[in-house]
CSV table of C-alpha atoms and ligand atoms in Angstrom, one decimal:
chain,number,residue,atom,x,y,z
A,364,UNK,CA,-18.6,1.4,10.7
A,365,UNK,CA,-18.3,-2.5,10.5
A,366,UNK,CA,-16.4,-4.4,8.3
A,367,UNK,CA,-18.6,-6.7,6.2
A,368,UNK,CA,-18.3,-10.5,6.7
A,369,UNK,CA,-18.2,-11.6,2.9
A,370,UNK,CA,-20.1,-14.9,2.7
A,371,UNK,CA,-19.4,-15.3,-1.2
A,372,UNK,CA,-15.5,-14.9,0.0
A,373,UNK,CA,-15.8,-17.6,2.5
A,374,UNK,CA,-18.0,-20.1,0.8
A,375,UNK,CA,-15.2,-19.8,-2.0
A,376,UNK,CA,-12.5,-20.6,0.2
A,377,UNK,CA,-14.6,-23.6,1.7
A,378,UNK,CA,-15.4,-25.0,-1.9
A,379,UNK,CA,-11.8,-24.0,-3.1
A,380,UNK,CA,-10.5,-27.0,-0.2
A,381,UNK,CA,-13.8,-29.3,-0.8
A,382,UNK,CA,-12.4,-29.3,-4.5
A,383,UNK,CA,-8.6,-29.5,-3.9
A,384,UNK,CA,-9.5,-32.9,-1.4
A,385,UNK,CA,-12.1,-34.4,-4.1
A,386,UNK,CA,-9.0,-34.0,-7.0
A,387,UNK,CA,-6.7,-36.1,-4.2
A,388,UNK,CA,-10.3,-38.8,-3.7
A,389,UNK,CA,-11.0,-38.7,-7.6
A,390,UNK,CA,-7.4,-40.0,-7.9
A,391,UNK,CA,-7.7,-43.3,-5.6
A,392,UNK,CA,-11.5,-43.6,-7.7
A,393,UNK,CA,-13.5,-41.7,-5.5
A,394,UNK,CA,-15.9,-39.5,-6.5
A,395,UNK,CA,-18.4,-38.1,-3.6
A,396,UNK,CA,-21.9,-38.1,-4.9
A,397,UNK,CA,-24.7,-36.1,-3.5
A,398,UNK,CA,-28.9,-37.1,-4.4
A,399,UNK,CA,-31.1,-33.8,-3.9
A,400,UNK,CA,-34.3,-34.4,-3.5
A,401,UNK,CA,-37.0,-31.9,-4.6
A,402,UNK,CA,-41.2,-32.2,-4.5
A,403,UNK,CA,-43.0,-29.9,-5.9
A,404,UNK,CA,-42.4,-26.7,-7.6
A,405,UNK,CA,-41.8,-23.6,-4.7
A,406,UNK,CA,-39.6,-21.2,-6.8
A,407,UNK,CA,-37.1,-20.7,-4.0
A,408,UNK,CA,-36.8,-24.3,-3.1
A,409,UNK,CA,-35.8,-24.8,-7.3
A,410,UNK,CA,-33.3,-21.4,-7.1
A,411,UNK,CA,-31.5,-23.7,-3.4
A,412,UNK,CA,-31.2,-27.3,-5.6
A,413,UNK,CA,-30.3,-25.5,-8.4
A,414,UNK,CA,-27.4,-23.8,-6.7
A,415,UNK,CA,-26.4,-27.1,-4.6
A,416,UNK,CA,-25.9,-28.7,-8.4
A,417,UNK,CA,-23.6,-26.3,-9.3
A,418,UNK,CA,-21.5,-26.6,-6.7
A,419,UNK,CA,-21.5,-29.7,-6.7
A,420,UNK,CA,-20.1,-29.2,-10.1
A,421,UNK,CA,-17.7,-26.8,-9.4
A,422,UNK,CA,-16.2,-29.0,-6.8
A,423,UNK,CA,-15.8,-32.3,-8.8
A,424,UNK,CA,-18.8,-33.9,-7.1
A,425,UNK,CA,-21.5,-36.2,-8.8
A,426,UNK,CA,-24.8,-35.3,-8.5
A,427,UNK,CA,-28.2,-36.1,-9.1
A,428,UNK,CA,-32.1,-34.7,-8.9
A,429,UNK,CA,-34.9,-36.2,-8.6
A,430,UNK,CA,-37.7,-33.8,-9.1
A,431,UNK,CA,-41.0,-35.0,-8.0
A,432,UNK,CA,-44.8,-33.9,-8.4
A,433,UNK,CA,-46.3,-32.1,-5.7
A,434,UNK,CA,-48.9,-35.0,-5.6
A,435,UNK,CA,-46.2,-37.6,-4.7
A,436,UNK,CA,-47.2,-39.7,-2.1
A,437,UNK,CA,-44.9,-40.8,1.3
A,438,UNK,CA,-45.0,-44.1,0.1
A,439,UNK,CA,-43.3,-42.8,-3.5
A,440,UNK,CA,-40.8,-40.4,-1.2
A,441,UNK,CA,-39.8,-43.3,1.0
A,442,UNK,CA,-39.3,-45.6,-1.8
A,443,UNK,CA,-36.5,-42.9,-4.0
A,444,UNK,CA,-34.7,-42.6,-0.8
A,445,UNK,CA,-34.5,-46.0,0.4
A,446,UNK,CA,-32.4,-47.1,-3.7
A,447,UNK,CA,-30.5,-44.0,-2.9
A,448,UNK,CA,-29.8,-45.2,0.9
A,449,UNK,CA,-28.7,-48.4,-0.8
A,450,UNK,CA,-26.6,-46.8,-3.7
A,451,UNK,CA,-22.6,-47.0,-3.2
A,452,UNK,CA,-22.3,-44.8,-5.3
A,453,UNK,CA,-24.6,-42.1,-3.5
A,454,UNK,CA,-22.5,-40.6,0.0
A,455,UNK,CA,-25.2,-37.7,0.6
A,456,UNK,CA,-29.0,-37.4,0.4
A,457,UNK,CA,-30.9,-34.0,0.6
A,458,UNK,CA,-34.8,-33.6,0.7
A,459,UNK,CA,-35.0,-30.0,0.2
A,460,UNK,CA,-37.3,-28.7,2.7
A,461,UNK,CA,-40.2,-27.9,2.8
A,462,UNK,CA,-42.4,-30.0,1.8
A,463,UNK,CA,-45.8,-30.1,0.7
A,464,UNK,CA,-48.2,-30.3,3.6
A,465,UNK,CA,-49.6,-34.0,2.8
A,466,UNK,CA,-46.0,-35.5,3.6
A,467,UNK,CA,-44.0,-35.9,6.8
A,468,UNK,CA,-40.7,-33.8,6.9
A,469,UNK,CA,-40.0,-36.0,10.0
A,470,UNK,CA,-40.5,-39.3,9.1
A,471,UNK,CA,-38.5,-38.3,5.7
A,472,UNK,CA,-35.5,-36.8,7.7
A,473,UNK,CA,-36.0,-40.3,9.6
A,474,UNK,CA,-35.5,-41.9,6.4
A,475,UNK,CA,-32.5,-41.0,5.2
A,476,UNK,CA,-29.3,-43.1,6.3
A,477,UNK,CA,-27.6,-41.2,9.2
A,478,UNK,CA,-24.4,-41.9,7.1
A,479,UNK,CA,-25.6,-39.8,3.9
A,480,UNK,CA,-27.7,-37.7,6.1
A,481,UNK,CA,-25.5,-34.6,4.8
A,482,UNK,CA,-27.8,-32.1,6.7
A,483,UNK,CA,-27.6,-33.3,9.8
A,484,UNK,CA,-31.3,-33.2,10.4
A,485,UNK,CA,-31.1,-36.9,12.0
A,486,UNK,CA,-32.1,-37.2,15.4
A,487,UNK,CA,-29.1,-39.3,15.5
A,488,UNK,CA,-27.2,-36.4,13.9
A,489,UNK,CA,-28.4,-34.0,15.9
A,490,UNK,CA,-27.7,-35.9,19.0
A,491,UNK,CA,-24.2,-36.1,18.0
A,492,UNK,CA,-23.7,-32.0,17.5
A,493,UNK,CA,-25.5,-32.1,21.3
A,494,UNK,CA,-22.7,-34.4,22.6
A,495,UNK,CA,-19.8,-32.2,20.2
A,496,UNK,CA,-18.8,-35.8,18.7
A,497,UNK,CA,-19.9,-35.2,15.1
A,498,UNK,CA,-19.6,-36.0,11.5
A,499,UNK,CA,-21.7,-33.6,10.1
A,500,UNK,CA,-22.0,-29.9,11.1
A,501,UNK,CA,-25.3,-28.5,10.4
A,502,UNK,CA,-24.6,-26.6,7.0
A,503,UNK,CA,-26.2,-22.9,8.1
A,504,UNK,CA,-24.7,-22.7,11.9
A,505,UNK,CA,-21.8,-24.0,10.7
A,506,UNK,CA,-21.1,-21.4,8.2
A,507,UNK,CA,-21.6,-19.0,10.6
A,508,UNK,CA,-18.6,-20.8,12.6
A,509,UNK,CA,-16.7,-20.8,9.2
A,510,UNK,CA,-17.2,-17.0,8.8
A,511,UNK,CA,-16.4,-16.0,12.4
A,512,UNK,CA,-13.1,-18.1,11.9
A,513,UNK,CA,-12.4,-16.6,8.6
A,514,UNK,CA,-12.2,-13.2,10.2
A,515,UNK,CA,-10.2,-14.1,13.4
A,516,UNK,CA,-13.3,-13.2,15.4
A,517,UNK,CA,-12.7,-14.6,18.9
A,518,UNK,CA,-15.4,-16.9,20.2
A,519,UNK,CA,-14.6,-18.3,23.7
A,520,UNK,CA,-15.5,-16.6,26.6
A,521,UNK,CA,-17.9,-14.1,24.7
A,522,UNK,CA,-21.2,-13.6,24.9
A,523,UNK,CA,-23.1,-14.8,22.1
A,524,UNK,CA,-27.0,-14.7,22.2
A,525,UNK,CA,-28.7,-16.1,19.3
A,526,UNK,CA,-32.5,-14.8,18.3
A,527,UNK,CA,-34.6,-18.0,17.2
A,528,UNK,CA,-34.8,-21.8,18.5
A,529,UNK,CA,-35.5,-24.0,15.3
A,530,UNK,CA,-34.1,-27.3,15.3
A,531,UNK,CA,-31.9,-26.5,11.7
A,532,UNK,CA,-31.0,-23.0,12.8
A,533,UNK,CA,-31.2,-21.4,16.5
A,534,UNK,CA,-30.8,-24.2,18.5
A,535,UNK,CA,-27.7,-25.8,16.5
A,536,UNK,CA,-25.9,-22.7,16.3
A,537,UNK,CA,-26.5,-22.3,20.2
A,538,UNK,CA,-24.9,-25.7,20.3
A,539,UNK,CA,-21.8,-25.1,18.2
A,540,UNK,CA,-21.3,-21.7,19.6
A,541,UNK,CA,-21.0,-23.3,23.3
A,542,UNK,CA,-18.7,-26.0,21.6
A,543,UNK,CA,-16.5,-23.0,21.5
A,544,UNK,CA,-16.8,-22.1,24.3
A,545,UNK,CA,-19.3,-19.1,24.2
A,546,UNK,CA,-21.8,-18.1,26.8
A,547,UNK,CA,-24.6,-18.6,25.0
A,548,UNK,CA,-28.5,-17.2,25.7
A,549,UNK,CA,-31.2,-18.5,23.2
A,550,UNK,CA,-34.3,-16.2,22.6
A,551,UNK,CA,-37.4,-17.2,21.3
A,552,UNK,CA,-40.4,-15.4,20.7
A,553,UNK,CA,-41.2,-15.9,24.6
A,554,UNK,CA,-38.6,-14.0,25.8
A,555,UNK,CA,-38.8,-11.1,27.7
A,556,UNK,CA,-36.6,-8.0,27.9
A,557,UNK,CA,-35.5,-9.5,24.5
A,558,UNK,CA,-33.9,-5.9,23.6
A,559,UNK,CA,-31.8,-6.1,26.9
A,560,UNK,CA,-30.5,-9.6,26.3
A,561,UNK,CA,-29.6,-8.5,22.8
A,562,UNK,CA,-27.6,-5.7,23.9
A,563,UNK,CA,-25.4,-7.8,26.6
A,564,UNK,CA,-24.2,-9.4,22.8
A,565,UNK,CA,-20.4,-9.6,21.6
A,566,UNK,CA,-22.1,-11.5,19.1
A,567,UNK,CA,-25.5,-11.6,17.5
A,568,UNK,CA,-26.7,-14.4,15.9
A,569,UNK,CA,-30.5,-13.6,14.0
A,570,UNK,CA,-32.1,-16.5,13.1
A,571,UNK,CA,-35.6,-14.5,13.5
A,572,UNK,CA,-37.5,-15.2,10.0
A,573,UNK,CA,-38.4,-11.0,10.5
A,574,UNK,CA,-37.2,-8.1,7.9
A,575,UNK,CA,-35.2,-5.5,10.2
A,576,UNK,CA,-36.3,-7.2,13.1
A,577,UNK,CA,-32.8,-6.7,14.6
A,578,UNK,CA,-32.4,-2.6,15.5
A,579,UNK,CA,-29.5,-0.4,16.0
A,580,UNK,CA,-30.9,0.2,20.3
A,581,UNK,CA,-30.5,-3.7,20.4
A,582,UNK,CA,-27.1,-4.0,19.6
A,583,UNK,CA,-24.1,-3.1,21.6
A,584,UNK,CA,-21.3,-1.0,20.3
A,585,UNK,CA,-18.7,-3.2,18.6
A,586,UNK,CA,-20.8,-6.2,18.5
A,587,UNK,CA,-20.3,-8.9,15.8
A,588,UNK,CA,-23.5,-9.0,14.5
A,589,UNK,CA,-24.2,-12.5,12.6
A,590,UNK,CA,-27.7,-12.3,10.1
A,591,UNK,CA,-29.7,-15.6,9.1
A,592,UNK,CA,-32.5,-14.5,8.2
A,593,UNK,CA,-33.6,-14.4,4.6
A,594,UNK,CA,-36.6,-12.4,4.0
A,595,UNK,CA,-38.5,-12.1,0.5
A,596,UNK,CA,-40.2,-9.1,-0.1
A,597,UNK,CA,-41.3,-7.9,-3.9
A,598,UNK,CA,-38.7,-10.3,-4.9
A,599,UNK,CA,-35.7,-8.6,-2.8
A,600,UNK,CA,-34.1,-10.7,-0.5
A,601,UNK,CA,-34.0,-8.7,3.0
A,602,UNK,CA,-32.3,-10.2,6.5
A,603,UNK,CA,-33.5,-10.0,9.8
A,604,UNK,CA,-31.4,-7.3,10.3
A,605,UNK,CA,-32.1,-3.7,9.6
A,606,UNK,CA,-28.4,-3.4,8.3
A,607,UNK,CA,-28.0,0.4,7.7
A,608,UNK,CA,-28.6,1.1,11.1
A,609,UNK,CA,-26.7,-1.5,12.6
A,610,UNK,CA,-23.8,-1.2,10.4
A,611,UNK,CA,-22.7,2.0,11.8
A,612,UNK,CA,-22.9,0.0,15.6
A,613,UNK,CA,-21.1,-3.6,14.9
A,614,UNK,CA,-17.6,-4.2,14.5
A,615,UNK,CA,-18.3,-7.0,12.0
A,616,UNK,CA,-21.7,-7.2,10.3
A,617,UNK,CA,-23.3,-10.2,7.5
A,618,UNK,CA,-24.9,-8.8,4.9
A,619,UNK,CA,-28.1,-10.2,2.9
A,620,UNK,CA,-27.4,-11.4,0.7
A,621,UNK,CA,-24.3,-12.3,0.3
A,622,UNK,CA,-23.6,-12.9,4.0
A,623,UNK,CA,-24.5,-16.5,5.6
A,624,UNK,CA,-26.6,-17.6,2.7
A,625,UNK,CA,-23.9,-18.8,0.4
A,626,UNK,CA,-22.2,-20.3,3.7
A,627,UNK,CA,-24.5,-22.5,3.7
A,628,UNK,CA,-23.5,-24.2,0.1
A,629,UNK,CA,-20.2,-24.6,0.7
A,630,UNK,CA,-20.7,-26.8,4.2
A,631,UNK,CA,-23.3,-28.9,2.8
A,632,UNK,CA,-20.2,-29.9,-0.5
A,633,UNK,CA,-17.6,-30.0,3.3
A,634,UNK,CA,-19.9,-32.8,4.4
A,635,UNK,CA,-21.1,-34.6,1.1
A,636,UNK,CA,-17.0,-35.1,1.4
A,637,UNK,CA,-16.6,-36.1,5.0
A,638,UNK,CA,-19.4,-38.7,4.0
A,639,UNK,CA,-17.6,-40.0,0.9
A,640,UNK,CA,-14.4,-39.9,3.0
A,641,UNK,CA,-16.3,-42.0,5.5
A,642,UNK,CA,-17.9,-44.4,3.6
A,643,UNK,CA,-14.6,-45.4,1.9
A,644,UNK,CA,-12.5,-45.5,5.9
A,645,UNK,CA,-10.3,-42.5,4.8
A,646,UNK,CA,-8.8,-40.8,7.5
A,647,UNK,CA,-8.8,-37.1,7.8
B,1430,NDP,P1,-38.3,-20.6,12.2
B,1430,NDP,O1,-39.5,-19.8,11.8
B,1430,NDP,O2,-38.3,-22.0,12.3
B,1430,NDP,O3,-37.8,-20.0,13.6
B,1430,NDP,C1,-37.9,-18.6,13.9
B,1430,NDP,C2,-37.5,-18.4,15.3
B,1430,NDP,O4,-37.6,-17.0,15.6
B,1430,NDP,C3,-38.4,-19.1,16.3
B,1430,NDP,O5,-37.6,-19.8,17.3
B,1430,NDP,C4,-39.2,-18.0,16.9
B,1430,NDP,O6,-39.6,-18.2,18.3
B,1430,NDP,C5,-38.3,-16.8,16.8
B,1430,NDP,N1,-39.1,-15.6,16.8
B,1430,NDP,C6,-40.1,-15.3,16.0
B,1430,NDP,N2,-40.6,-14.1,16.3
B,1430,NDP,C7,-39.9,-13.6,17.3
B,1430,NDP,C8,-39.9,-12.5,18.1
B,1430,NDP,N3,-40.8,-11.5,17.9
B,1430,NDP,N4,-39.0,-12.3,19.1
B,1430,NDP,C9,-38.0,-13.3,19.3
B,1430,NDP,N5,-38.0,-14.4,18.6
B,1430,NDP,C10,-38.9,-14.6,17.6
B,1430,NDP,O7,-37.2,-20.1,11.2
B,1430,NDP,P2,-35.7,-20.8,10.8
B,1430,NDP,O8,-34.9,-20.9,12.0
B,1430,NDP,O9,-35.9,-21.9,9.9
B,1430,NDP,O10,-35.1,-19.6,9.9
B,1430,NDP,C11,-34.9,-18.3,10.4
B,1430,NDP,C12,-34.5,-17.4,9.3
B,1430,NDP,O11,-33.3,-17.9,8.7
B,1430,NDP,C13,-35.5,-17.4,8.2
B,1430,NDP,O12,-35.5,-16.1,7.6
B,1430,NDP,C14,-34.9,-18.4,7.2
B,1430,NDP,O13,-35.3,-18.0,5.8
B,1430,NDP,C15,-33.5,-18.1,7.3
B,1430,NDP,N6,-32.6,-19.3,7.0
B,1430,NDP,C16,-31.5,-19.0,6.3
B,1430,NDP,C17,-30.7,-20.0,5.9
B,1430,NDP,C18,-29.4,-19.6,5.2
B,1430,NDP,O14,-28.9,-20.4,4.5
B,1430,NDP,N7,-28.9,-18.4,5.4
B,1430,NDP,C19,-31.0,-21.4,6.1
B,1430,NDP,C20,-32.2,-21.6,6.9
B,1430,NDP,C21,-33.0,-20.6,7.3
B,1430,NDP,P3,-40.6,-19.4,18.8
B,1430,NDP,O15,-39.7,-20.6,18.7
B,1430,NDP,O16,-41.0,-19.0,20.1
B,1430,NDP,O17,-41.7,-19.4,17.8
């Protein structure tokens, strides 16, 4: 049976050091701040900023919202985030994604200062991660690097084959994972012999977007199995793994919810503080 990965756990820790380094900032004057960005009025989108505002709270950050009307226009958009680019006293931005279908998430993400561009959407941000030179970590991948860490789980050398290519999720992770050394295989919904693949996995990485997609023949015994996915159903939150299966296979399994999804909090308050740290020359 496989030990759970507790993400709530983790993310603690992460916001416990995030909050011991703000006290240390707040006493040279520093405060990191952090502007979230929401349009519109998608229930889950209000649950994410919601939750980023409390952390931000619990970690000594300032933050603030600006909520606009699904009718905003990209002129309006561009206009809020080009004060906030300006603001001193503003280190991050976040445009909680997605947005309404009349605006463009790229030319948004384009928008933002690559300096308070504390999700790492940037091309110039995401260029960095390619080249392993990077401020910001993208804040989902890079909790599930946090989490592996946590529990001593060994990275080099292994075989880590991650199911989904988007450019916040699969594709980053692949990145980091390689950083570390992995062998890393990237699936996409092209892929054939995709049940093979999987089970050549030390580690499992679904980033699918499927309830239970991920079954117990797919996984190899002892694998570390790593689940993304967040899946509403009827209001239950269900991950791309069908976890009672694959439980009794994995050596290490994340749980939904309560696995990567709070991970993903506590990076995005790690890098509204390497941004702060940044903008005011403080070493590491
Ligand atoms: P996307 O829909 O952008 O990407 C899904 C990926 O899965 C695509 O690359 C797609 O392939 C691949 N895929 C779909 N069907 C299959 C299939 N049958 N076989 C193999 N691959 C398949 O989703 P995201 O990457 O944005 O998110 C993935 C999941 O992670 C979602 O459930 C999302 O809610 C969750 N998520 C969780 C976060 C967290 O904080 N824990 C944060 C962000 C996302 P192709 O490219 O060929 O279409």
């Amino acid at each position: 049976m496989a030990e759970r990965m507790d993400g709530k756990l983790v993310s603690a820790s992460v916001k416990q050091r995030v909050a011991d380094e703000t006290a240390k900032l707040k006493e040279k004057g520093i405060t990191p701040g952090l502007a979230v960005i929401i349009v519109g009025d998608d229930p889950a989108s209000r649950v994410y900023v919601n939750n980023k505002k409390k952390a931000c709270a619990a970690v000594g950050f300032y933050s603030e919202e600006y909520t606009l009307p699904e009718n905003t226009t990209m002129e309006q958009l561009l206009s809020v985030i080009e004060v906030l680019n300006s603001r001193e006293d503003i280190d991050g931005i976040l445009c909680q994604l997605p947005l309404p279908e009349h605006l463009d998430e790229q030319a948004v993400i384009d928008a933002i200062a690559v300096d308070k561009d504390v999700d790492a959407f940037s091309p110039a941000n995401v260029g960095k991660i390619m080249i392993g030179n990077y401020d910001f970590l993208p804040c989902t991948p890079a909790g599930v690097m946090e989490m592996l860490k946590y529990y001593s789980i060994p990275v080099a050398g292994k075989h880590c084959v991650v199911i989904g290519r988007s450019n916040i999720v699969g594709k980053p992770a692949a990145m980091l994972m390689l950083h570390e050394n992995a062998t890393v295989t990237i699936c996409h919904s092209k892929t054939q012999n995709l049940k093979d693949i999987c089970k050549t996995a030390d580690i499992l990485v679904a980033a699918v977007g499927k309830a239970g997609f991920v079954t117990a023949d797919m996984v190899k015994d002892g694998a570390v199995v790593i689940d993304v996915g967040i899946n509403r159903i009827d209001g239950k939150l269900y991950g791309d793994v069908a976890f009672d299966e694959v439980e009794k296979k994995a050596s290490f399994i994340t749980p939904v919810p309560g696995g990567v999804g709070p991970m993903t909090i506590g990076m995005l308050m790690q890098n509204t503080l390497k941004a702060a740290k940044l903008h005011h020359n403080i070493e590491e």
